[in-house]
Amino acid sequence: MTNVIASVGALLFGMALMSTGNGLLGILLPLRLAQTDSGSMAVGMIMSGFFFGLVVGVYVGRHLIVRVGHIRAFTAFMAVLAASVLSHPFLLDGWFWFVLRIIQGICLAGLYMCTESWLNERSSHEQRGQVMSLYMITLYVGISLGQLLLNVPDPSGFALYALIAILISLAAVPVAAARIVPPALPEYVPFNLKKLHEISPLGIGGAAIAGVILGAFYGLAPFFTTRMGLDTAGTSQFMAYTILGGLLLQWPIGKLSDRYDRRKVIMLLGFAICAVALAIVGLSLWTTVGLLVTAPFLGGVMFTLYPLCISHTNDYIDATDLVPASAGLILAYGIGAAIGPLAAAGAMNVVGPLGLFGFIAVMGLITGLYASWRQRQRPAPPVEDQAPFQAVQRTTPVAAELDPRGEPTAETVVFPFRDKDGNEIGGEIDEK
C-alpha cells in the first residue's frame, strides 16, 4: 500500500483539493438561490445543467485531449473552471447560472479524464483495485469536507467563491509538478444503450434511476434543508453525513451482494431507499437531530445502488467488455442525473420541500419493484460465478480502466532488431 500511495499520491492529493472545491460549490449554489427566494423549478433547472455538462464533457474532453494533449487540456479545463466559479457573483440570473453549470460539468469531466488517465498510467494490474479504492475514498472525503467549508464566514458574499477557485487552482499544482509522462487516452467503443439493455435490463435501468436519485439529492437537498429551517451549519452537516455514509456502507452492502443473488440485494436496496426517504419526510417535521442521524443511512443506500448495477451488469459480460459497458452505464447515469433535479423540483413545486424525499422514495420503490420483477424473468448466474463487488466512481469511462475485474492492460510487445538496411534479424520480448 505504501508503494501505491507513493506512486499516485500527488495525483490523489490534487483530486482531493478539486473535489473539496466542487463539493463546496455544489452546496453553495442551492443555498444562495434559496436566499433569493428562487423557486424549486429554477433551482432544479440550474443544478441539472451540471450533470448535462458531465455527459457532454466526456466527448468534448476526449476530443480536446486527443487534439492538444493531456497537459494543455488539463490547464485549459482548470482555468475555465476557476473562471466560471468566480463568475457567479457578478450576475444572479437563472439562465446565466445554468450555462455556468454546464461549463463546470464539461470542465470537470475533462479534468477527471486527464487525472484518471494518469492514474491508469501509474497503476500496475495488481494495484488497480487498491488505486480505485483510494481514488473513491479521496473523492468522497473531499466532497464531504467541501460541505463543511460552507461554515467559513463570508460577509461579502464573494469569499466562498474565491475559496473554491483557490482550491481548484491549487489542485493543478500536484499534477503539474509530478514527474509523469502524459499517458495515451485509452480507446473504447461505448456499448449501444439498446444492446446494453438487452444484456442487463436491471443494470442499465438501475444506473439511470441511481442518476435520477443522486442528481435530485445533490441538486436540491441544500435547498430542502433551507426551506425546512436548518441553518448553514445544519445543512452542511446533513450533506456531509450523507456522503460519508455513502462511503462507509458501500463495502458491507457490496460484499453482501457477492454472497447472494445480486438482484435480491438491489431489490432490498430500492425498498431501503424508499423507507429511509419516507423516514426523513417524517423526521423533518419533528427534529433536526433525527435528520442528522438518518443521513448516513440515506447515503449508504443511495450511493451503493450504482456500483451494484455495475457489478450486476458485469455478471453477464466478458471482462474485456467492462470498460465499454461502464461507458454505457455512465451515460445512462448522467442522463438520469440531468433529469433528476428537474423532476424532483416539479414534485417540490406541487407538495412543498418534502416533495424531494417523497420523489426519492418513489424512485426507490420503483427500483425495488423492477428488481423483483426481473428476478422472475431469467435465472440468476451461480453465486460462485458472480464477479466480485467493486466500489466505483461515477465520473468518466476512463476510471473503469482501474477496475480490477476487467482484463489486464498489460500486453506483450515485440521489439525487433534490424540491420543497417532495415531488415529484421531478431527480436526481444518486453512485458509492459
Coordinates of C-alpha atoms in Angstrom, one line a residue:
M1 CA 0.0 0.0 0.0
T2 CA 2.9 2.3 0.8
N3 CA 4.2 1.9 -2.8
V4 CA 0.8 2.5 -4.2
I5 CA 0.4 5.7 -2.3
A6 CA 3.9 6.9 -3.3
S7 CA 3.2 6.3 -7.0
V8 CA -0.2 8.1 -7.2
G9 CA -0.1 10.3 -4.0
A10 CA 0.4 13.6 -5.9
L11 CA -2.5 12.9 -8.3
L12 CA -4.8 11.9 -5.4
F13 CA -3.9 15.0 -3.4
G14 CA -4.8 17.2 -6.4
M15 CA -8.1 15.3 -6.8
A16 CA -8.8 15.8 -3.1
L17 CA -8.4 19.6 -3.5
M18 CA -10.6 19.7 -6.6
S19 CA -13.3 17.5 -5.1
T20 CA -13.3 19.7 -2.0
G21 CA -13.9 22.8 -4.1
N22 CA -16.5 21.0 -6.2
G23 CA -18.3 19.8 -3.1
L24 CA -18.4 23.3 -1.7
L25 CA -19.7 24.7 -4.9
G26 CA -22.5 22.1 -5.1
I27 CA -23.9 23.1 -1.8
L28 CA -23.2 26.8 -2.0
L29 CA -25.2 27.4 -5.2
P30 CA -28.6 26.0 -4.0
L31 CA -28.3 27.9 -0.7
R32 CA -27.6 31.2 -2.5
L33 CA -30.6 30.6 -4.7
A34 CA -32.7 29.7 -1.7
Q35 CA -31.7 33.0 -0.1
T36 CA -33.0 34.9 -3.1
D37 CA -36.4 33.2 -2.9
S38 CA -35.8 31.3 -6.2
G39 CA -38.4 28.7 -6.9
S40 CA -37.7 24.9 -6.8
M41 CA -38.0 24.7 -10.6
A42 CA -35.4 27.4 -11.2
V43 CA -33.0 25.6 -8.8
G44 CA -33.7 22.2 -10.4
M45 CA -33.0 23.6 -13.9
I46 CA -29.7 25.3 -12.8
M47 CA -28.4 22.2 -11.0
S48 CA -29.4 19.8 -13.8
G49 CA -27.1 21.8 -16.1
F50 CA -24.0 20.4 -14.2
F51 CA -25.0 16.8 -14.9
F52 CA -25.8 17.6 -18.5
G53 CA -22.3 19.1 -18.8
L54 CA -20.7 16.0 -17.3
V55 CA -22.3 13.9 -20.1
V56 CA -21.3 16.3 -22.8
G57 CA -17.9 16.7 -21.3
V58 CA -16.9 13.1 -21.8
Y59 CA -17.0 13.7 -25.5
V60 CA -15.7 17.3 -25.5
G61 CA -12.9 16.4 -23.1
R62 CA -11.8 13.4 -25.2
H63 CA -11.7 15.5 -28.4
L64 CA -9.6 18.2 -26.8
I65 CA -7.2 15.8 -25.0
V66 CA -6.6 13.9 -28.3
R67 CA -6.1 17.2 -30.1
V68 CA -3.8 19.2 -27.8
G69 CA -2.5 16.6 -25.2
H70 CA -3.2 16.0 -21.6
I71 CA -1.2 18.8 -20.1
R72 CA -2.6 21.6 -22.3
A73 CA -6.1 20.2 -21.9
F74 CA -5.8 19.9 -18.2
T75 CA -4.6 23.5 -17.9
A76 CA -7.4 24.8 -20.1
F77 CA -10.1 23.0 -18.2
M78 CA -8.7 24.1 -14.9
A79 CA -8.6 27.8 -16.0
V80 CA -12.1 27.8 -17.4
L81 CA -13.5 26.0 -14.4
A82 CA -11.9 28.6 -11.9
A83 CA -13.1 31.5 -14.1
S84 CA -16.7 30.1 -14.3
V85 CA -16.8 29.7 -10.5
L86 CA -15.8 33.4 -10.0
S87 CA -18.4 34.5 -12.5
H88 CA -21.4 33.5 -10.3
P89 CA -21.5 36.6 -8.1
F90 CA -21.4 39.0 -11.0
L91 CA -24.9 38.2 -12.3
L92 CA -27.7 36.4 -10.4
D93 CA -29.6 35.2 -13.4
G94 CA -31.1 31.7 -13.8
W95 CA -30.1 31.2 -17.4
F96 CA -26.6 32.6 -16.8
W97 CA -26.0 30.3 -13.9
F98 CA -27.4 27.4 -15.9
V99 CA -24.8 28.0 -18.6
L100 CA -22.1 28.3 -16.0
R101 CA -23.1 24.9 -14.5
I102 CA -22.9 23.3 -17.9
I103 CA -19.4 24.7 -18.4
Q104 CA -18.4 23.5 -15.0
G105 CA -19.7 20.0 -15.8
I106 CA -17.8 19.9 -19.1
C107 CA -14.6 21.1 -17.4
L108 CA -14.8 18.6 -14.5
A109 CA -15.4 15.7 -17.0
G110 CA -12.3 16.7 -18.8
L111 CA -10.2 17.0 -15.6
Y112 CA -11.5 13.6 -14.5
M113 CA -10.4 12.1 -17.8
C114 CA -6.9 13.6 -17.6
T115 CA -6.4 12.6 -14.0
E116 CA -7.8 9.1 -14.4
S117 CA -5.6 8.5 -17.4
W118 CA -2.6 9.4 -15.3
L119 CA -3.8 7.1 -12.5
N120 CA -4.1 4.3 -15.1
E121 CA -0.6 5.0 -16.4
R122 CA 0.9 4.8 -12.9
S123 CA -1.0 1.6 -11.8
S124 CA 0.0 -1.9 -12.5
H125 CA -2.7 -4.5 -12.9
E126 CA -2.0 -5.8 -9.4
Q127 CA -2.5 -2.3 -8.0
R128 CA -5.7 -1.4 -9.8
G129 CA -8.1 -2.4 -7.1
Q130 CA -6.1 -0.5 -4.4
V131 CA -5.8 2.6 -6.6
M132 CA -9.5 2.6 -7.4
S133 CA -10.4 2.3 -3.7
L134 CA -8.0 5.1 -2.8
Y135 CA -9.4 7.2 -5.6
M136 CA -13.0 6.7 -4.5
I137 CA -12.2 7.5 -0.8
T138 CA -10.3 10.6 -1.9
L139 CA -13.3 11.9 -3.9
Y140 CA -15.9 11.1 -1.1
V141 CA -13.8 12.6 1.7
G142 CA -13.0 15.7 -0.4
I143 CA -16.7 16.3 -1.3
S144 CA -17.6 15.8 2.4
L145 CA -15.0 18.3 3.5
G146 CA -16.4 20.7 0.9
Q147 CA -19.8 20.6 2.6
L148 CA -18.2 21.6 6.0
L149 CA -16.4 24.5 4.4
L150 CA -19.7 26.1 3.9
N151 CA -19.4 27.3 7.5
V152 CA -16.4 29.6 6.6
P153 CA -17.5 33.2 7.3
D154 CA -18.4 35.1 4.2
P155 CA -19.8 38.5 5.0
S156 CA -19.0 39.8 1.5
G157 CA -20.8 37.0 -0.3
F158 CA -17.7 36.5 -2.5
A159 CA -15.2 34.8 -0.2
L160 CA -16.6 31.3 -0.7
Y161 CA -16.4 31.6 -4.4
A162 CA -12.8 32.8 -4.1
L163 CA -12.1 29.8 -1.8
I164 CA -13.5 27.4 -4.4
A165 CA -11.4 28.9 -7.1
I166 CA -8.3 28.8 -4.9
L167 CA -8.8 25.1 -4.2
I168 CA -9.4 24.3 -7.8
S169 CA -6.3 26.2 -8.9
L170 CA -4.1 24.6 -6.2
A171 CA -5.3 21.2 -7.4
A172 CA -3.3 21.7 -10.6
V173 CA 0.0 22.1 -8.7
P174 CA 0.5 18.4 -7.6
V175 CA -0.4 17.2 -11.1
A176 CA 1.8 19.8 -12.9
A177 CA 4.7 19.1 -10.5
A178 CA 4.5 15.3 -10.8
R179 CA 7.2 13.7 -13.0
I180 CA 4.7 11.8 -15.1
V181 CA 4.8 11.1 -18.8
P182 CA 1.5 12.1 -20.3
P183 CA -0.4 8.9 -21.0
A184 CA -2.3 7.7 -24.1
L185 CA -6.0 8.1 -23.7
P186 CA -7.5 4.6 -23.8
E187 CA -9.6 3.7 -26.8
Y188 CA -13.0 2.3 -26.2
V189 CA -16.3 1.9 -28.1
P190 CA -19.2 2.5 -25.8
F191 CA -21.9 -0.1 -25.7
N192 CA -25.0 0.8 -27.6
L193 CA -27.6 1.5 -24.9
K194 CA -30.1 -0.8 -26.6
K195 CA -27.5 -3.6 -26.6
L196 CA -26.7 -2.9 -23.0
H197 CA -30.4 -3.1 -22.1
E198 CA -30.6 -6.5 -23.8
I199 CA -27.6 -7.8 -21.8
S200 CA -28.7 -6.4 -18.4
P201 CA -32.0 -4.5 -18.2
L202 CA -31.7 -4.1 -14.5
G203 CA -28.1 -2.9 -14.8
I204 CA -28.9 0.0 -17.1
G205 CA -32.3 0.7 -15.6
G206 CA -30.8 0.8 -12.1
A207 CA -28.0 3.0 -13.2
A208 CA -30.4 5.5 -14.7
I209 CA -32.6 5.5 -11.6
A210 CA -29.4 6.0 -9.4
G211 CA -28.7 9.0 -11.5
V212 CA -32.2 10.4 -11.0
I213 CA -31.9 9.9 -7.3
L214 CA -28.5 11.3 -6.8
G215 CA -29.0 14.2 -9.2
A216 CA -32.1 15.2 -7.3
F217 CA -30.3 14.8 -3.9
Y218 CA -27.2 16.7 -4.9
G219 CA -29.1 19.4 -6.7
L220 CA -31.9 20.1 -4.2
A221 CA -31.1 18.7 -0.7
P222 CA -29.4 22.0 0.4
F223 CA -32.5 23.8 -0.9
F224 CA -34.7 21.4 1.0
T225 CA -32.9 21.9 4.3
T226 CA -33.0 25.7 4.0
R227 CA -36.7 25.6 3.3
M228 CA -37.2 23.3 6.4
G229 CA -35.5 25.8 8.6
L230 CA -32.0 24.4 9.0
D231 CA -29.2 26.9 9.4
T232 CA -25.9 26.8 7.4
A233 CA -24.2 24.5 9.9
G234 CA -27.1 22.1 9.9
T235 CA -27.3 21.9 6.2
S236 CA -23.5 21.3 5.8
Q237 CA -23.7 18.6 8.5
F238 CA -26.6 16.9 6.8
M239 CA -24.9 16.8 3.4
A240 CA -21.5 15.7 4.9
Y241 CA -23.0 12.9 6.9
T242 CA -25.0 11.6 3.9
I243 CA -21.9 11.5 1.7
L244 CA -19.7 9.8 4.4
G245 CA -22.5 7.3 5.0
G246 CA -22.3 6.5 1.3
L247 CA -18.6 5.8 1.6
L248 CA -18.8 3.7 4.8
L249 CA -21.7 1.4 3.9
Q250 CA -20.7 0.6 0.3
W251 CA -18.4 -2.3 1.2
P252 CA -20.7 -4.1 3.6
I253 CA -23.6 -3.9 1.2
G254 CA -21.4 -4.8 -1.8
K255 CA -19.9 -7.8 -0.1
L256 CA -23.4 -9.0 0.9
S257 CA -24.3 -8.9 -2.9
D258 CA -21.3 -11.2 -3.5
R259 CA -22.9 -13.9 -1.4
Y260 CA -26.5 -13.8 -2.8
D261 CA -28.4 -13.2 -6.0
R262 CA -27.4 -9.6 -6.7
R263 CA -30.8 -8.7 -7.9
K264 CA -32.3 -9.5 -4.5
V265 CA -29.8 -7.1 -2.9
I266 CA -30.7 -4.4 -5.5
M267 CA -34.4 -5.0 -4.7
L268 CA -33.8 -4.7 -0.9
L269 CA -31.7 -1.6 -1.6
G270 CA -34.5 0.0 -3.5
F271 CA -37.0 -0.7 -0.8
A272 CA -34.5 0.6 1.8
I273 CA -34.1 3.9 -0.2
C274 CA -37.9 4.2 -0.1
A275 CA -38.1 3.5 3.6
V276 CA -35.3 5.9 4.7
A277 CA -36.6 8.7 2.4
L278 CA -40.0 8.3 4.0
A279 CA -38.4 8.4 7.4
I280 CA -36.8 11.7 6.5
V281 CA -40.1 13.1 5.4
G282 CA -41.5 12.2 8.9
L283 CA -38.4 13.2 10.9
S284 CA -38.1 16.5 9.2
L285 CA -41.4 17.6 10.7
W286 CA -40.1 16.9 14.2
T287 CA -36.4 17.2 14.8
T288 CA -33.1 18.3 13.2
V289 CA -31.2 15.7 15.2
G290 CA -33.4 13.0 13.6
L291 CA -32.4 14.2 10.1
L292 CA -28.7 14.1 11.0
V293 CA -28.9 10.6 12.5
T294 CA -30.8 9.3 9.4
A295 CA -28.4 11.0 6.9
P296 CA -25.6 8.3 6.9
F297 CA -28.2 5.5 6.3
L298 CA -29.6 7.5 3.4
G299 CA -26.2 7.9 1.9
G300 CA -25.4 4.3 2.4
V301 CA -28.3 3.0 0.4
M302 CA -28.4 5.8 -2.3
F303 CA -24.7 5.7 -3.1
T304 CA -24.4 1.9 -3.3
L305 CA -27.1 1.5 -6.0
Y306 CA -24.9 2.5 -8.9
P307 CA -21.9 0.2 -8.0
L308 CA -24.3 -2.7 -7.5
C309 CA -25.7 -2.1 -11.0
I310 CA -22.2 -2.1 -12.4
S311 CA -21.4 -5.4 -10.6
H312 CA -24.7 -6.9 -11.8
T313 CA -24.0 -6.0 -15.4
N314 CA -20.5 -7.3 -15.1
D315 CA -22.0 -10.7 -14.1
Y316 CA -23.3 -11.0 -17.7
I317 CA -20.5 -9.6 -19.8
D318 CA -16.9 -10.6 -20.6
A319 CA -14.1 -8.9 -18.7
T320 CA -12.9 -7.4 -22.0
D321 CA -16.2 -5.5 -22.3
L322 CA -16.1 -3.9 -18.8
V323 CA -14.8 -0.5 -20.0
P324 CA -17.3 0.0 -22.9
A325 CA -20.2 -1.3 -20.8
S326 CA -19.2 1.1 -18.0
A327 CA -19.2 3.9 -20.6
G328 CA -22.8 3.0 -21.4
L329 CA -23.8 2.8 -17.8
I330 CA -22.2 6.2 -17.0
L331 CA -24.1 7.7 -19.9
A332 CA -27.4 6.2 -18.5
Y333 CA -26.5 7.6 -15.1
G334 CA -25.7 11.0 -16.5
I335 CA -28.9 11.3 -18.4
G336 CA -30.8 10.3 -15.2
A337 CA -28.8 12.8 -13.1
A338 CA -29.7 15.6 -15.6
I339 CA -33.4 14.7 -15.3
G340 CA -33.5 14.1 -11.5
P341 CA -33.3 17.8 -10.3
L342 CA -36.0 18.9 -12.7
A343 CA -38.3 16.0 -11.9
A344 CA -37.8 16.4 -8.1
A345 CA -38.2 20.2 -8.4
G346 CA -41.6 19.5 -10.0
A347 CA -42.6 17.4 -7.0
M348 CA -41.4 20.1 -4.6
N349 CA -43.4 22.7 -6.6
V350 CA -46.6 20.7 -6.0
V351 CA -46.3 19.5 -2.4
G352 CA -43.6 21.7 -1.0
P353 CA -40.0 20.9 0.2
L354 CA -40.9 17.4 1.4
G355 CA -41.6 16.6 -2.2
L356 CA -37.9 16.0 -2.7
F357 CA -37.7 12.9 -0.4
G358 CA -41.2 11.9 -1.5
F359 CA -39.8 11.8 -5.0
I360 CA -36.7 9.8 -3.9
A361 CA -39.0 7.4 -2.0
V362 CA -41.0 6.7 -5.2
M363 CA -37.8 6.2 -7.2
G364 CA -36.6 3.7 -4.6
L365 CA -39.9 1.9 -4.7
I366 CA -39.7 1.6 -8.5
T367 CA -36.2 0.2 -8.2
G368 CA -37.3 -2.5 -5.7
L369 CA -40.4 -3.5 -7.7
Y370 CA -38.4 -3.6 -11.0
A371 CA -35.6 -5.7 -9.4
S372 CA -38.3 -8.1 -8.0
W373 CA -39.9 -8.4 -11.5
R374 CA -36.5 -9.1 -13.1
Q375 CA -35.8 -12.0 -10.8
R376 CA -38.7 -13.8 -12.4
Q377 CA -37.6 -13.2 -16.0
R378 CA -34.4 -15.3 -16.0
P379 CA -32.3 -17.4 -13.6
A380 CA -29.5 -15.8 -11.7
P381 CA -25.9 -16.7 -12.5
P382 CA -24.4 -19.1 -9.9
V383 CA -23.1 -17.1 -6.9
E384 CA -19.6 -18.5 -7.4
D385 CA -19.6 -17.2 -11.0
Q386 CA -20.5 -13.6 -10.0
A387 CA -17.8 -11.0 -10.4
P388 CA -16.7 -9.6 -7.0
F389 CA -18.2 -6.3 -6.0
Q390 CA -16.0 -3.2 -6.5
A391 CA -16.9 0.3 -5.4
V392 CA -16.7 2.5 -8.5
Q393 CA -16.9 6.2 -9.3
R394 CA -19.5 7.8 -11.5
T395 CA -17.0 10.1 -13.2
T396 CA -15.9 9.0 -16.7
P397 CA -15.3 5.8 -18.6
V398 CA -11.6 6.2 -18.1
A399 CA -12.0 5.3 -14.4
A400 CA -13.3 1.9 -15.4
E401 CA -9.7 1.1 -16.6
L402 CA -8.8 0.9 -12.9
D403 CA -11.4 -1.8 -12.2
P404 CA -9.6 -5.0 -11.4
R405 CA -12.5 -7.0 -12.7
G406 CA -11.5 -6.0 -16.3
E407 CA -8.8 -7.6 -18.4
P408 CA -5.2 -6.6 -17.6
T409 CA -4.0 -3.7 -19.7
A410 CA -0.5 -5.2 -19.9
E411 CA 0.4 -6.7 -23.2
T412 CA 3.4 -8.4 -24.7
V413 CA 5.3 -6.3 -27.3
V414 CA 8.0 -7.5 -29.6
F415 CA 10.8 -5.1 -30.5
P416 CA 12.7 -6.4 -33.5
F417 CA 16.4 -6.0 -34.1
R418 CA 17.2 -4.7 -37.6
D419 CA 20.3 -4.4 -39.6
K420 CA 21.6 -1.2 -41.2
D421 CA 19.3 -1.8 -44.2
G422 CA 16.2 -2.1 -42.1
N423 CA 15.9 -5.9 -42.4
E424 CA 14.6 -7.7 -39.3
I425 CA 17.1 -10.1 -37.8
G426 CA 15.6 -11.0 -34.5
G427 CA 13.8 -9.6 -31.6
E428 CA 13.2 -9.5 -27.8
I429 CA 10.1 -9.6 -25.7
D430 CA 9.3 -7.0 -23.2
E431 CA 6.4 -7.1 -20.8
K432 CA 4.9 -3.7 -20.1

